[in-house]
PDB file of C-alpha atoms in Angstrom:
ATOM      1  CA  MET A   1      82.652  63.001 103.668  1.00  0.00           C
ATOM      2  CA  ASP A   2      80.535  66.035 102.907  1.00  0.00           C
ATOM      3  CA  THR A   3      82.315  68.639 100.768  1.00  0.00           C
ATOM      4  CA  ASP A   4      79.861  71.457 101.505  1.00  0.00           C
ATOM      5  CA  ILE A   5      82.327  73.213 103.826  1.00  0.00           C
ATOM      6  CA  ILE A   6      85.206  73.391 101.359  1.00  0.00           C
ATOM      7  CA  ASP A   7      82.866  74.173  98.456  1.00  0.00           C
ATOM      8  CA  GLY A   8      81.213  76.931 100.487  1.00  0.00           C
ATOM      9  CA  LEU A   9      84.546  78.443 101.515  1.00  0.00           C
ATOM     10  CA  SER A  10      85.735  78.303  97.921  1.00  0.00           C
ATOM     11  CA  ASP A  11      82.585  80.087  96.738  1.00  0.00           C
ATOM     12  CA  VAL A  12      82.915  82.810  99.372  1.00  0.00           C
ATOM     13  CA  VAL A  13      86.567  83.440  98.531  1.00  0.00           C
ATOM     14  CA  PHE A  14      85.795  83.477  94.802  1.00  0.00           C
ATOM     15  CA  ASP A  15      82.947  85.972  95.312  1.00  0.00           C
ATOM     16  CA  PHE A  16      85.206  88.166  97.434  1.00  0.00           C
ATOM     17  CA  TYR A  17      87.890  88.270  94.735  1.00  0.00           C
ATOM     18  CA  VAL A  18      85.327  88.979  92.000  1.00  0.00           C
ATOM     19  CA  ARG A  19      84.136  92.001  93.997  1.00  0.00           C
ATOM     20  CA  LEU A  20      87.705  93.032  94.742  1.00  0.00           C
ATOM     21  CA  ARG A  21      88.732  92.765  91.080  1.00  0.00           C
ATOM     22  CA  ALA A  22      85.822  95.046  90.114  1.00  0.00           C
ATOM     23  CA  ASP A  23      86.996  97.712  92.565  1.00  0.00           C
ATOM     24  CA  ALA A  24      88.345 100.963  91.138  1.00  0.00           C
ATOM     25  CA  VAL A  25      91.765 100.451  92.775  1.00  0.00           C
ATOM     26  CA  PHE A  26      92.300  97.334  90.655  1.00  0.00           C
ATOM     27  CA  GLN A  27      90.684  98.757  87.539  1.00  0.00           C
ATOM     28  CA  ASP A  28      92.664 102.007  87.631  1.00  0.00           C
ATOM     29  CA  SER A  29      95.993 100.327  88.356  1.00  0.00           C
ATOM     30  CA  HIS A  30      95.426  97.373  85.990  1.00  0.00           C
ATOM     31  CA  THR A  31      96.363  95.095  88.864  1.00  0.00           C
ATOM     32  CA  ALA A  32      94.928  91.642  89.462  1.00  0.00           C
ATOM     33  CA  PRO A  33      94.197  90.403  92.999  1.00  0.00           C
ATOM     34  CA  PHE A  34      97.021  87.871  92.701  1.00  0.00           C
ATOM     35  CA  GLU A  35      99.474  90.676  91.936  1.00  0.00           C
ATOM     36  CA  ALA A  36      98.166  92.450  95.037  1.00  0.00           C
ATOM     37  CA  ARG A  37      98.791  89.254  96.979  1.00  0.00           C
ATOM     38  CA  LEU A  38     102.400  89.221  95.752  1.00  0.00           C
ATOM     39  CA  LEU A  39     102.769  92.887  96.747  1.00  0.00           C
ATOM     40  CA  ALA A  40     101.535  91.970 100.236  1.00  0.00           C
ATOM     41  CA  MET A  41     104.020  89.096 100.493  1.00  0.00           C
ATOM     42  CA  ILE A  42     106.896  91.326  99.396  1.00  0.00           C
ATOM     43  CA  GLU A  43     105.776  94.043 101.820  1.00  0.00           C
ATOM     44  CA  GLN A  44     105.639  91.521 104.673  1.00  0.00           C
ATOM     45  CA  ALA A  45     109.040  90.050 103.816  1.00  0.00           C
ATOM     46  CA  PRO A  46     111.215  92.670 102.093  1.00  0.00           C
ATOM     47  CA  GLY A  47     113.981  90.949 100.162  1.00  0.00           C
ATOM     48  CA  ILE A  48     111.955  87.791  99.563  1.00  0.00           C
ATOM     49  CA  THR A  49     113.157  85.763  96.592  1.00  0.00           C
ATOM     50  CA  GLN A  50     111.202  84.598  93.579  1.00  0.00           C
ATOM     51  CA  GLN A  51     111.740  81.013  94.731  1.00  0.00           C
ATOM     52  CA  HIS A  52     110.093  81.759  98.074  1.00  0.00           C
ATOM     53  CA  LEU A  53     107.107  83.310  96.273  1.00  0.00           C
ATOM     54  CA  ILE A  54     106.778  80.136  94.189  1.00  0.00           C
ATOM     55  CA  ILE A  55     106.718  78.012  97.334  1.00  0.00           C
ATOM     56  CA  ARG A  56     104.349  80.282  99.277  1.00  0.00           C
ATOM     57  CA  THR A  57     101.855  80.636  96.421  1.00  0.00           C
ATOM     58  CA  ASN A  58     102.134  77.127  95.001  1.00  0.00           C
ATOM     59  CA  ARG A  59     102.334  78.616  91.512  1.00  0.00           C
ATOM     60  CA  ASP A  60     104.699  77.554  88.787  1.00  0.00           C
ATOM     61  CA  LYS A  61     108.046  79.218  88.154  1.00  0.00           C
ATOM     62  CA  ALA A  62     107.078  80.663  84.770  1.00  0.00           C
ATOM     63  CA  GLN A  63     103.911  82.308  86.082  1.00  0.00           C
ATOM     64  CA  ILE A  64     105.718  83.963  88.993  1.00  0.00           C
ATOM     65  CA  ALA A  65     108.565  85.052  86.685  1.00  0.00           C
ATOM     66  CA  ARG A  66     106.073  86.695  84.280  1.00  0.00           C
ATOM     67  CA  LEU A  67     104.295  88.491  87.120  1.00  0.00           C
ATOM     68  CA  ILE A  68     107.543  89.687  88.706  1.00  0.00           C
ATOM     69  CA  LYS A  69     108.702  90.997  85.331  1.00  0.00           C
ATOM     70  CA  ALA A  70     105.376  92.773  84.692  1.00  0.00           C
ATOM     71  CA  MET A  71     105.300  94.258  88.198  1.00  0.00           C
ATOM     72  CA  GLY A  72     108.860  95.491  87.697  1.00  0.00           C
ATOM     73  CA  GLU A  73     107.887  97.083  84.379  1.00  0.00           C
ATOM     74  CA  LYS A  74     104.960  98.808  86.114  1.00  0.00           C
ATOM     75  CA  GLY A  75     107.424 100.214  88.644  1.00  0.00           C
ATOM     76  CA  LEU A  76     105.861  98.378  91.591  1.00  0.00           C
ATOM     77  CA  ILE A  77     108.824  96.263  92.624  1.00  0.00           C
ATOM     78  CA  GLN A  78     112.575  96.441  92.406  1.00  0.00           C
ATOM     79  CA  ARG A  79     114.958  93.526  92.001  1.00  0.00           C
ATOM     80  CA  VAL A  80     118.236  93.734  93.873  1.00  0.00           C
ATOM     81  CA  PRO A  81     120.946  91.116  93.325  1.00  0.00           C
ATOM     82  CA  ASP A  82     121.719  89.113  96.465  1.00  0.00           C
ATOM     83  CA  SER A  83     125.028  90.158  97.996  1.00  0.00           C
ATOM     84  CA  LYS A  84     126.170  86.545  98.456  1.00  0.00           C
ATOM     85  CA  ASP A  85     124.682  84.905  95.349  1.00  0.00           C
ATOM     86  CA  ARG A  86     124.364  87.151  92.290  1.00  0.00           C
ATOM     87  CA  ARG A  87     122.074  84.590  90.605  1.00  0.00           C
ATOM     88  CA  VAL A  88     119.406  85.378  93.207  1.00  0.00           C
ATOM     89  CA  SER A  89     117.358  88.567  93.139  1.00  0.00           C
ATOM     90  CA  ARG A  90     115.817  90.031  96.255  1.00  0.00           C
ATOM     91  CA  LEU A  91     112.451  91.723  95.749  1.00  0.00           C
ATOM     92  CA  TYR A  92     111.417  95.030  97.307  1.00  0.00           C
ATOM     93  CA  LEU A  93     108.439  97.324  96.857  1.00  0.00           C
ATOM     94  CA  THR A  94     109.077 100.667  95.225  1.00  0.00           C
ATOM     95  CA  THR A  95     107.376 103.846  96.428  1.00  0.00           C
ATOM     96  CA  ASP A  96     104.614 103.215  93.862  1.00  0.00           C
ATOM     97  CA  GLY A  97     104.355  99.593  94.986  1.00  0.00           C
ATOM     98  CA  ARG A  98     103.971 100.627  98.620  1.00  0.00           C
ATOM     99  CA  ALA A  99     101.318 103.200  97.684  1.00  0.00           C
ATOM    100  CA  LEU A 100      99.350 100.669  95.631  1.00  0.00           C
ATOM    101  CA  HIS A 101      99.636  98.059  98.371  1.00  0.00           C
ATOM    102  CA  ALA A 102      98.318 100.562 100.935  1.00  0.00           C
ATOM    103  CA  ALA A 103      95.376 101.484  98.668  1.00  0.00           C
ATOM    104  CA  VAL A 104      94.555  97.830  98.003  1.00  0.00           C
ATOM    105  CA  ARG A 105      94.786  96.962 101.701  1.00  0.00           C
ATOM    106  CA  LYS A 106      92.431  99.842 102.543  1.00  0.00           C
ATOM    107  CA  ARG A 107      89.869  98.794  99.904  1.00  0.00           C
ATOM    108  CA  ARG A 108      90.181  95.136 100.883  1.00  0.00           C
ATOM    109  CA  THR A 109      89.532  95.999 104.523  1.00  0.00           C
ATOM    110  CA  MET A 110      86.517  98.117 103.574  1.00  0.00           C
ATOM    111  CA  LEU A 111      85.103  95.319 101.429  1.00  0.00           C
ATOM    112  CA  LEU A 112      85.612  92.766 104.198  1.00  0.00           C
ATOM    113  CA  GLU A 113      83.972  95.051 106.744  1.00  0.00           C
ATOM    114  CA  ASP A 114      81.003  95.460 104.412  1.00  0.00           C
ATOM    115  CA  MET A 115      80.714  91.726 103.771  1.00  0.00           C
ATOM    116  CA  LEU A 116      81.032  90.825 107.462  1.00  0.00           C
ATOM    117  CA  SER A 117      78.997  93.675 108.959  1.00  0.00           C
ATOM    118  CA  GLU A 118      75.851  91.608 109.429  1.00  0.00           C
ATOM    119  CA  PHE A 119      77.569  88.863 111.418  1.00  0.00           C
ATOM    120  CA  ALA A 120      77.748  88.880 115.206  1.00  0.00           C
ATOM    121  CA  SER A 121      81.212  89.042 116.736  1.00  0.00           C
ATOM    122  CA  THR A 122      80.678  85.580 118.252  1.00  0.00           C
ATOM    123  CA  GLU A 123      79.986  84.151 114.782  1.00  0.00           C
ATOM    124  CA  LEU A 124      83.161  85.693 113.410  1.00  0.00           C
ATOM    125  CA  GLU A 125      85.160  84.396 116.382  1.00  0.00           C
ATOM    126  CA  SER A 126      83.799  80.890 115.736  1.00  0.00           C
ATOM    127  CA  VAL A 127      84.787  81.049 112.076  1.00  0.00           C
ATOM    128  CA  ASN A 128      88.265  82.323 112.970  1.00  0.00           C
ATOM    129  CA  THR A 129      88.701  79.559 115.553  1.00  0.00           C
ATOM    130  CA  PHE A 130      87.635  76.949 112.994  1.00  0.00           C
ATOM    131  CA  ILE A 131      90.051  78.290 110.378  1.00  0.00           C
ATOM    132  CA  GLU A 132      92.950  78.470 112.857  1.00  0.00           C
ATOM    133  CA  LYS A 133      92.378  74.850 113.928  1.00  0.00           C
ATOM    134  CA  TRP A 134      92.124  73.794 110.300  1.00  0.00           C
ATOM    135  CA  ARG A 135      95.399  75.553 109.452  1.00  0.00           C
ATOM    136  CA  GLU A 136      97.179  74.000 112.435  1.00  0.00           C
ATOM    137  CA  ARG A 137      95.947  70.521 111.546  1.00  0.00           C
ATOM    138  CA  PHE A 138      96.886  70.975 107.902  1.00  0.00           C
ATOM    139  CA  THR A 139     100.347  72.250 108.849  1.00  0.00           C
ATOM    140  CA  GLU A 140     100.850  69.259 111.153  1.00  0.00           C
ATOM    141  CA  ARG A 141      99.831  66.825 108.416  1.00  0.00           C
ATOM    142  CA  VAL A 142     102.101  68.448 105.850  1.00  0.00           C
ATOM    143  CA  ALA A 143     104.995  68.327 108.343  1.00  0.00           C
ATOM    144  CA  ASP A 144     104.261  64.656 109.097  1.00  0.00           C
ATOM    145  CA  GLN A 145     104.165  63.793 105.385  1.00  0.00           C
ATOM    146  CA  THR A 146     107.362  65.745 104.698  1.00  0.00           C
ATOM    147  CA  ALA A 147     109.173  63.985 107.546  1.00  0.00           C
ATOM    148  CA  VAL A 148     108.418  60.535 106.126  1.00  0.00           C
ATOM    149  CA  ALA A 149     108.627  61.418 102.434  1.00  0.00           C
ATOM    150  CA  PRO A 150     111.203  59.448 100.464  1.00  0.00           C
ATOM    151  CA  ARG A 151     114.226  61.413  99.334  1.00  0.00           C
TER     152      ARG A 151
END
């Protein structure tokens, strides 16, 4: 099987994040793109737990714990003990976290618009259709494997 597709997608995503990391929003806030990704996840699911971030990002527990601690020290997120299980902390964006997330989202959108401006809408629709089908197929396969996985 030819790996050009996955290699090409990987290169494009890498190039995008290199450009994003060089942006003033990241430089001025000393924020890495992965931290911005965590901010987005917390913004999309207020009260998300550290464990859910580990699962959604496929990163190890120690890495997520370090980032959550650092983001808390920067004043970007707040930990709130779960009302039913005090061992669990729920994560929420602070006012500064929401402001940074909004600035990052704006710059990310501008960068994407710049990178995609020379493509026809039909080309972009084709790429989106391809990615959606790929995601669906991958999700189905993961579900199939999970259903038959030994316990």
